PDB file of C-alpha atoms in Angstrom:
ATOM      1  CA  MET J  91    -194.291  94.604-108.566  1.00  0.00           C
ATOM      2  CA  THR J  92    -197.998  95.395-108.329  1.00  0.00           C
ATOM      3  CA  VAL J  93    -200.183  97.371-110.728  1.00  0.00           C
ATOM      4  CA  THR J  94    -203.751  98.432-109.914  1.00  0.00           C
ATOM      5  CA  THR J  95    -206.269  99.254-112.656  1.00  0.00           C
ATOM      6  CA  SER J  96    -210.069  99.500-112.420  1.00  0.00           C
ATOM      7  CA  GLY J  97    -210.018  98.051-108.906  1.00  0.00           C
ATOM      8  CA  LEU J  98    -207.961  95.001-109.944  1.00  0.00           C
ATOM      9  CA  THR J  99    -204.500  94.500-108.461  1.00  0.00           C
ATOM     10  CA  ALA J 100    -202.014  92.686-110.706  1.00  0.00           C
ATOM     11  CA  VAL J 101    -199.079  91.086-108.915  1.00  0.00           C
ATOM     12  CA  ARG J 102    -196.003  90.200-110.953  1.00  0.00           C
ATOM     13  CA  ALA J 103    -194.736  87.181-109.037  1.00  0.00           C
ATOM     14  CA  GLY J 104    -191.829  86.253-111.338  1.00  0.00           C
ATOM     15  CA  VAL J 105    -190.958  82.556-111.563  1.00  0.00           C
ATOM     16  CA  LEU J 106    -192.845  80.626-108.895  1.00  0.00           C
ATOM     17  CA  ASP J 107    -193.018  76.918-108.157  1.00  0.00           C
ATOM     18  CA  TYR J 108    -196.495  75.524-108.817  1.00  0.00           C
ATOM     19  CA  ALA J 109    -197.049  74.410-105.209  1.00  0.00           C
ATOM     20  CA  ALA J 110    -196.012  77.830-103.875  1.00  0.00           C
ATOM     21  CA  ALA J 111    -198.329  79.561-106.343  1.00  0.00           C
ATOM     22  CA  TRP J 112    -201.181  77.262-105.302  1.00  0.00           C
ATOM     23  CA  ASP J 113    -200.597  78.147-101.651  1.00  0.00           C
ATOM     24  CA  GLU J 114    -200.643  81.852-102.525  1.00  0.00           C
ATOM     25  CA  GLN J 115    -203.853  81.429-104.533  1.00  0.00           C
ATOM     26  CA  ARG J 116    -205.574  79.822-101.564  1.00  0.00           C
ATOM     27  CA  ARG J 117    -204.328  82.555 -99.218  1.00  0.00           C
ATOM     28  CA  LEU J 118    -205.584  85.273-101.556  1.00  0.00           C
ATOM     29  CA  HIS J 119    -208.862  83.437-102.133  1.00  0.00           C
ATOM     30  CA  GLU J 120    -209.621  83.384 -98.413  1.00  0.00           C
ATOM     31  CA  ALA J 121    -208.727  87.087 -98.157  1.00  0.00           C
ATOM     32  CA  VAL J 122    -210.989  88.035-101.072  1.00  0.00           C
ATOM     33  CA  VAL J 123    -213.844  85.854 -99.758  1.00  0.00           C
ATOM     34  CA  THR J 124    -213.672  87.483 -96.311  1.00  0.00           C
ATOM     35  CA  GLY J 125    -213.258  91.008 -97.695  1.00  0.00           C
ATOM     36  CA  GLY J 126    -209.712  91.551 -96.485  1.00  0.00           C
ATOM     37  CA  GLN J 127    -208.370  91.857-100.022  1.00  0.00           C
ATOM     38  CA  GLY J 128    -209.709  93.239-103.282  1.00  0.00           C
ATOM     39  CA  ASP J 129    -209.744  91.420-106.605  1.00  0.00           C
ATOM     40  CA  THR J 130    -206.188  90.291-107.393  1.00  0.00           C
ATOM     41  CA  VAL J 131    -204.483  88.631-110.363  1.00  0.00           C
ATOM     42  CA  LEU J 132    -201.209  86.744-109.971  1.00  0.00           C
ATOM     43  CA  LEU J 133    -199.068  86.895-113.122  1.00  0.00           C
ATOM     44  CA  LEU J 134    -196.110  84.536-113.235  1.00  0.00           C
ATOM     45  CA  GLU J 135    -194.099  81.791-114.889  1.00  0.00           C
ATOM     46  CA  HIS J 136    -193.768  78.274-113.519  1.00  0.00           C
ATOM     47  CA  PRO J 137    -190.809  75.932-113.701  1.00  0.00           C
ATOM     48  CA  SER J 138    -191.779  73.097-116.039  1.00  0.00           C
ATOM     49  CA  VAL J 139    -194.765  71.169-114.657  1.00  0.00           C
ATOM     50  CA  TYR J 140    -197.791  69.181-115.835  1.00  0.00           C
ATOM     51  CA  THR J 141    -201.091  69.749-114.049  1.00  0.00           C
ATOM     52  CA  ALA J 142    -204.226  67.636-114.441  1.00  0.00           C
ATOM     53  CA  GLY J 143    -207.733  68.991-113.965  1.00  0.00           C
ATOM     54  CA  LYS J 144    -210.676  66.952-112.746  1.00  0.00           C
ATOM     55  CA  ARG J 145    -211.673  65.664-116.196  1.00  0.00           C
ATOM     56  CA  THR J 146    -208.243  64.234-117.108  1.00  0.00           C
ATOM     57  CA  GLU J 147    -208.395  60.688-118.475  1.00  0.00           C
ATOM     58  CA  PRO J 148    -205.611  58.130-117.873  1.00  0.00           C
ATOM     59  CA  TRP J 149    -204.686  58.137-121.576  1.00  0.00           C
ATOM     60  CA  ASP J 150    -204.190  61.927-121.557  1.00  0.00           C
ATOM     61  CA  ARG J 151    -201.237  61.623-119.180  1.00  0.00           C
ATOM     62  CA  PRO J 152    -197.528  61.278-120.078  1.00  0.00           C
ATOM     63  CA  VAL J 153    -196.470  57.708-120.815  1.00  0.00           C
ATOM     64  CA  ASP J 154    -192.830  58.290-119.858  1.00  0.00           C
ATOM     65  CA  GLY J 155    -193.335  58.674-116.112  1.00  0.00           C
ATOM     66  CA  THR J 156    -193.169  62.486-116.115  1.00  0.00           C
ATOM     67  CA  PRO J 157    -194.652  63.741-112.802  1.00  0.00           C
ATOM     68  CA  VAL J 158    -198.141  65.248-112.894  1.00  0.00           C
ATOM     69  CA  ILE J 159    -199.787  67.406-110.204  1.00  0.00           C
ATOM     70  CA  ASP J 160    -203.527  66.770-109.824  1.00  0.00           C
ATOM     71  CA  VAL J 161    -205.468  69.974-109.153  1.00  0.00           C
ATOM     72  CA  ASP J 162    -209.077  70.934-108.447  1.00  0.00           C
ATOM     73  CA  ARG J 163    -209.706  73.139-111.477  1.00  0.00           C
ATOM     74  CA  GLY J 164    -211.923  72.188-114.372  1.00  0.00           C
ATOM     75  CA  GLY J 165    -210.527  70.861-117.617  1.00  0.00           C
ATOM     76  CA  LYS J 166    -207.916  68.235-118.357  1.00  0.00           C
ATOM     77  CA  ILE J 167    -204.130  68.035-118.435  1.00  0.00           C
ATOM     78  CA  THR J 168    -201.830  70.843-119.529  1.00  0.00           C
ATOM     79  CA  TRP J 169    -198.230  71.987-119.254  1.00  0.00           C
ATOM     80  CA  HIS J 170    -196.864  75.113-117.595  1.00  0.00           C
ATOM     81  CA  GLY J 171    -193.285  76.280-117.851  1.00  0.00           C
ATOM     82  CA  PRO J 172    -190.735  78.848-119.002  1.00  0.00           C
ATOM     83  CA  GLY J 173    -191.876  81.084-121.825  1.00  0.00           C
ATOM     84  CA  GLN J 174    -195.536  80.816-120.848  1.00  0.00           C
ATOM     85  CA  LEU J 175    -197.346  83.601-118.980  1.00  0.00           C
ATOM     86  CA  VAL J 176    -199.784  82.254-116.392  1.00  0.00           C
ATOM     87  CA  GLY J 177    -202.533  84.353-114.837  1.00  0.00           C
ATOM     88  CA  TYR J 178    -204.461  83.434-111.699  1.00  0.00           C
ATOM     89  CA  PRO J 179    -207.377  85.864-111.200  1.00  0.00           C
ATOM     90  CA  ILE J 180    -208.764  85.749-107.664  1.00  0.00           C
ATOM     91  CA  VAL J 181    -211.902  87.809-108.250  1.00  0.00           C
ATOM     92  CA  ARG J 182    -215.368  87.969-106.750  1.00  0.00           C
ATOM     93  CA  LEU J 183    -218.119  87.184-109.251  1.00  0.00           C
ATOM     94  CA  PRO J 184    -221.454  88.997-109.054  1.00  0.00           C
ATOM     95  CA  ASP J 185    -224.423  87.153-107.619  1.00  0.00           C
ATOM     96  CA  PRO J 186    -225.948  85.079-109.137  1.00  0.00           C
ATOM     97  CA  VAL J 187    -222.639  83.526-110.191  1.00  0.00           C
ATOM     98  CA  ASP J 188    -222.384  82.998-113.953  1.00  0.00           C
ATOM     99  CA  VAL J 189    -219.309  80.855-114.585  1.00  0.00           C
ATOM    100  CA  VAL J 190    -219.817  80.677-118.359  1.00  0.00           C
ATOM    101  CA  ALA J 191    -219.962  84.468-118.641  1.00  0.00           C
ATOM    102  CA  TYR J 192    -216.735  84.706-116.643  1.00  0.00           C
ATOM    103  CA  VAL J 193    -214.982  82.191-118.924  1.00  0.00           C
ATOM    104  CA  ARG J 194    -216.115  84.237-121.942  1.00  0.00           C
ATOM    105  CA  ARG J 195    -214.539  87.334-120.384  1.00  0.00           C
ATOM    106  CA  VAL J 196    -211.265  85.460-119.815  1.00  0.00           C
ATOM    107  CA  GLU J 197    -211.338  84.333-123.441  1.00  0.00           C
ATOM    108  CA  GLN J 198    -211.974  87.889-124.618  1.00  0.00           C
ATOM    109  CA  LEU J 199    -209.030  89.184-122.590  1.00  0.00           C
ATOM    110  CA  LEU J 200    -206.740  86.652-124.302  1.00  0.00           C
ATOM    111  CA  ILE J 201    -208.183  87.314-127.769  1.00  0.00           C
ATOM    112  CA  ASP J 202    -207.547  91.038-127.271  1.00  0.00           C
ATOM    113  CA  VAL J 203    -203.968  90.401-126.116  1.00  0.00           C
ATOM    114  CA  CYS J 204    -203.274  88.284-129.198  1.00  0.00           C
ATOM    115  CA  ALA J 205    -204.792  90.968-131.423  1.00  0.00           C
ATOM    116  CA  GLU J 206    -202.553  93.628-129.915  1.00  0.00           C
ATOM    117  CA  PHE J 207    -199.533  91.595-131.020  1.00  0.00           C
ATOM    118  CA  GLY J 208    -201.033  91.167-134.499  1.00  0.00           C
ATOM    119  CA  LEU J 209    -202.350  87.614-134.134  1.00  0.00           C
ATOM    120  CA  ALA J 210    -205.953  86.912-135.104  1.00  0.00           C
ATOM    121  CA  ALA J 211    -207.231  84.320-132.619  1.00  0.00           C
ATOM    122  CA  GLY J 212    -210.669  83.381-131.387  1.00  0.00           C
ATOM    123  CA  ARG J 213    -213.001  80.794-129.913  1.00  0.00           C
ATOM    124  CA  VAL J 214    -213.778  77.307-131.162  1.00  0.00           C
ATOM    125  CA  GLU J 215    -217.277  75.978-130.502  1.00  0.00           C
ATOM    126  CA  GLY J 216    -217.250  73.349-127.765  1.00  0.00           C
ATOM    127  CA  ARG J 217    -213.629  73.958-126.766  1.00  0.00           C
ATOM    128  CA  SER J 218    -212.227  76.253-124.118  1.00  0.00           C
ATOM    129  CA  GLY J 219    -209.256  78.498-124.606  1.00  0.00           C
ATOM    130  CA  VAL J 220    -208.184  80.714-127.470  1.00  0.00           C
ATOM    131  CA  TRP J 221    -207.319  79.346-130.888  1.00  0.00           C
ATOM    132  CA  VAL J 222    -205.603  80.243-134.143  1.00  0.00           C
ATOM    133  CA  PRO J 223    -207.855  79.123-137.025  1.00  0.00           C
ATOM    134  CA  ALA J 224    -206.871  76.242-139.286  1.00  0.00           C
ATOM    135  CA  ASP J 225    -204.873  77.373-142.320  1.00  0.00           C
ATOM    136  CA  ASP J 226    -202.232  76.097-144.729  1.00  0.00           C
ATOM    137  CA  ARG J 227    -199.846  75.708-141.793  1.00  0.00           C
ATOM    138  CA  GLY J 228    -202.028  73.174-140.015  1.00  0.00           C
ATOM    139  CA  PRO J 229    -205.247  72.519-138.064  1.00  0.00           C
ATOM    140  CA  GLU J 230    -206.669  74.739-135.334  1.00  0.00           C
ATOM    141  CA  ARG J 231    -203.957  75.547-132.797  1.00  0.00           C
ATOM    142  CA  LYS J 232    -204.438  76.567-129.162  1.00  0.00           C
ATOM    143  CA  VAL J 233    -202.359  79.576-128.146  1.00  0.00           C
ATOM    144  CA  ALA J 234    -203.939  80.133-124.712  1.00  0.00           C
ATOM    145  CA  ALA J 235    -205.582  77.763-122.233  1.00  0.00           C
ATOM    146  CA  ILE J 236    -208.224  78.332-119.552  1.00  0.00           C
ATOM    147  CA  GLY J 237    -209.045  76.236-116.498  1.00  0.00           C
ATOM    148  CA  ILE J 238    -210.929  77.705-113.559  1.00  0.00           C
ATOM    149  CA  ARG J 239    -212.718  76.928-110.348  1.00  0.00           C
ATOM    150  CA  VAL J 240    -215.213  79.050-108.424  1.00  0.00           C
ATOM    151  CA  ALA J 241    -215.576  78.580-104.677  1.00  0.00           C
ATOM    152  CA  ARG J 242    -217.712  80.752-102.385  1.00  0.00           C
ATOM    153  CA  GLY J 243    -218.291  83.125-105.278  1.00  0.00           C
ATOM    154  CA  VAL J 244    -214.580  83.808-105.893  1.00  0.00           C
ATOM    155  CA  THR J 245    -212.472  82.452-108.752  1.00  0.00           C
ATOM    156  CA  LEU J 246    -209.306  80.318-108.609  1.00  0.00           C
ATOM    157  CA  HIS J 247    -206.852  79.058-111.236  1.00  0.00           C
ATOM    158  CA  GLY J 248    -207.115  80.879-114.555  1.00  0.00           C
ATOM    159  CA  PHE J 249    -205.330  81.115-117.881  1.00  0.00           C
ATOM    160  CA  SER J 250    -202.006  80.645-119.641  1.00  0.00           C
ATOM    161  CA  ILE J 251    -200.748  82.142-122.878  1.00  0.00           C
ATOM    162  CA  ASN J 252    -197.840  80.623-124.762  1.00  0.00           C
ATOM    163  CA  CYS J 253    -195.289  83.327-125.536  1.00  0.00           C
ATOM    164  CA  ASP J 254    -191.969  81.737-126.533  1.00  0.00           C
ATOM    165  CA  CYS J 255    -192.137  78.394-124.729  1.00  0.00           C
ATOM    166  CA  ASP J 256    -190.752  75.078-125.981  1.00  0.00           C
ATOM    167  CA  LEU J 257    -193.821  73.496-127.577  1.00  0.00           C
ATOM    168  CA  ALA J 258    -192.199  70.039-127.432  1.00  0.00           C
ATOM    169  CA  PHE J 259    -193.392  69.784-123.811  1.00  0.00           C
ATOM    170  CA  PHE J 260    -196.946  69.379-125.135  1.00  0.00           C
ATOM    171  CA  ASP J 261    -195.911  66.344-127.210  1.00  0.00           C
ATOM    172  CA  ARG J 262    -195.778  64.107-124.110  1.00  0.00           C
ATOM    173  CA  ILE J 263    -199.455  64.580-123.292  1.00  0.00           C
ATOM    174  CA  VAL J 264    -202.822  65.005-124.962  1.00  0.00           C
ATOM    175  CA  PRO J 265    -203.105  68.725-124.161  1.00  0.00           C
ATOM    176  CA  CYS J 266    -206.507  69.509-122.664  1.00  0.00           C
ATOM    177  CA  GLY J 267    -207.628  66.077-123.934  1.00  0.00           C
ATOM    178  CA  ILE J 268    -207.745  67.276-127.555  1.00  0.00           C
ATOM    179  CA  ARG J 269    -206.170  64.955-130.125  1.00  0.00           C
ATOM    180  CA  ASP J 270    -207.200  66.557-133.418  1.00  0.00           C
ATOM    181  CA  ALA J 271    -205.686  70.016-132.982  1.00  0.00           C
ATOM    182  CA  GLY J 272    -202.313  71.538-132.212  1.00  0.00           C
ATOM    183  CA  VAL J 273    -200.666  73.848-129.699  1.00  0.00           C
ATOM    184  CA  THR J 274    -198.824  76.996-130.692  1.00  0.00           C
ATOM    185  CA  SER J 275    -197.286  80.181-129.304  1.00  0.00           C
ATOM    186  CA  LEU J 276    -197.241  83.875-130.131  1.00  0.00           C
ATOM    187  CA  THR J 277    -193.628  83.508-131.250  1.00  0.00           C
ATOM    188  CA  ALA J 278    -194.350  80.532-133.507  1.00  0.00           C
ATOM    189  CA  GLU J 279    -197.328  82.209-135.160  1.00  0.00           C
ATOM    190  CA  LEU J 280    -195.856  85.672-135.608  1.00  0.00           C
ATOM    191  CA  GLY J 281    -192.362  84.633-136.642  1.00  0.00           C
ATOM    192  CA  ARG J 282    -190.720  87.005-134.177  1.00  0.00           C
ATOM    193  CA  PRO J 283    -189.825  86.601-130.500  1.00  0.00           C
ATOM    194  CA  ILE J 284    -192.629  87.483-128.073  1.00  0.00           C
ATOM    195  CA  THR J 285    -191.441  86.940-124.514  1.00  0.00           C
ATOM    196  CA  VAL J 286    -193.285  86.827-121.205  1.00  0.00           C
ATOM    197  CA  THR J 287    -191.716  90.222-120.466  1.00  0.00           C
ATOM    198  CA  ASP J 288    -193.272  91.554-123.678  1.00  0.00           C
ATOM    199  CA  ALA J 289    -196.679  90.075-122.843  1.00  0.00           C
ATOM    200  CA  LEU J 290    -196.922  91.164-119.196  1.00  0.00           C
ATOM    201  CA  PRO J 291    -197.834  94.839-119.694  1.00  0.00           C
ATOM    202  CA  VAL J 292    -200.263  93.970-122.500  1.00  0.00           C
ATOM    203  CA  VAL J 293    -202.072  91.412-120.330  1.00  0.00           C
ATOM    204  CA  GLU J 294    -202.150  93.877-117.423  1.00  0.00           C
ATOM    205  CA  ARG J 295    -203.717  96.533-119.642  1.00  0.00           C
ATOM    206  CA  HIS J 296    -206.532  94.159-120.619  1.00  0.00           C
ATOM    207  CA  LEU J 297    -207.236  92.729-117.136  1.00  0.00           C
ATOM    208  CA  PRO J 298    -210.329  94.937-116.603  1.00  0.00           C
ATOM    209  CA  THR J 299    -212.019  92.744-119.244  1.00  0.00           C
ATOM    210  CA  LEU J 300    -212.321  90.130-116.473  1.00  0.00           C
ATOM    211  CA  LEU J 301    -214.826  92.308-114.662  1.00  0.00           C
ATOM    212  CA  PRO J 302    -218.491  92.329-115.732  1.00  0.00           C
ATOM    213  CA  THR J 303    -219.773  95.496-117.305  1.00  0.00           C
ATOM    214  CA  PRO J 304    -222.162  97.372-114.994  1.00  0.00           C
TER     215      PRO J 304
END
């Protein structure tokens, strides 16, 4: 299923193996770079997988031999799997390319999605992603992660938002290299089930936030 809003095409790709999704990202990236395709966002779930960005340290990785796929995005190690909505925006950035401004727009998209479900989340200075503030339930908790790459002016990789995933998968790693904070999900924070199916139309509605304002 595809949905087009404000010149962005959102593709609901269902459950897709990480390697297959990576191949599709590269295919779309080449098409967007050469002008054969407009800005496109893949929205999907992965079977359970750990991926390590370029800044991953050896001690961030699982100690139990769990396989890890090394990828060329920024950031460190994270988990993707059932119950987590992953978005891969393949979009052309305006020249001159401002990667930080793009990351801020991705963050804002995720903050707005959380707010629509009734969860107050925001940024933490010096850390990427979207966070629930520290409270009597625990320290700051990441509900959505961001890891991107820009090549030839067009973005790759993207974001993930934890809907109703099994958070125990994050216990095997140091998620995003951060030891003094937790990981959470919309379901865990709101005390009611929020599924990927619930989140998909909300994320699609906010995708135009990825584009710079004229």
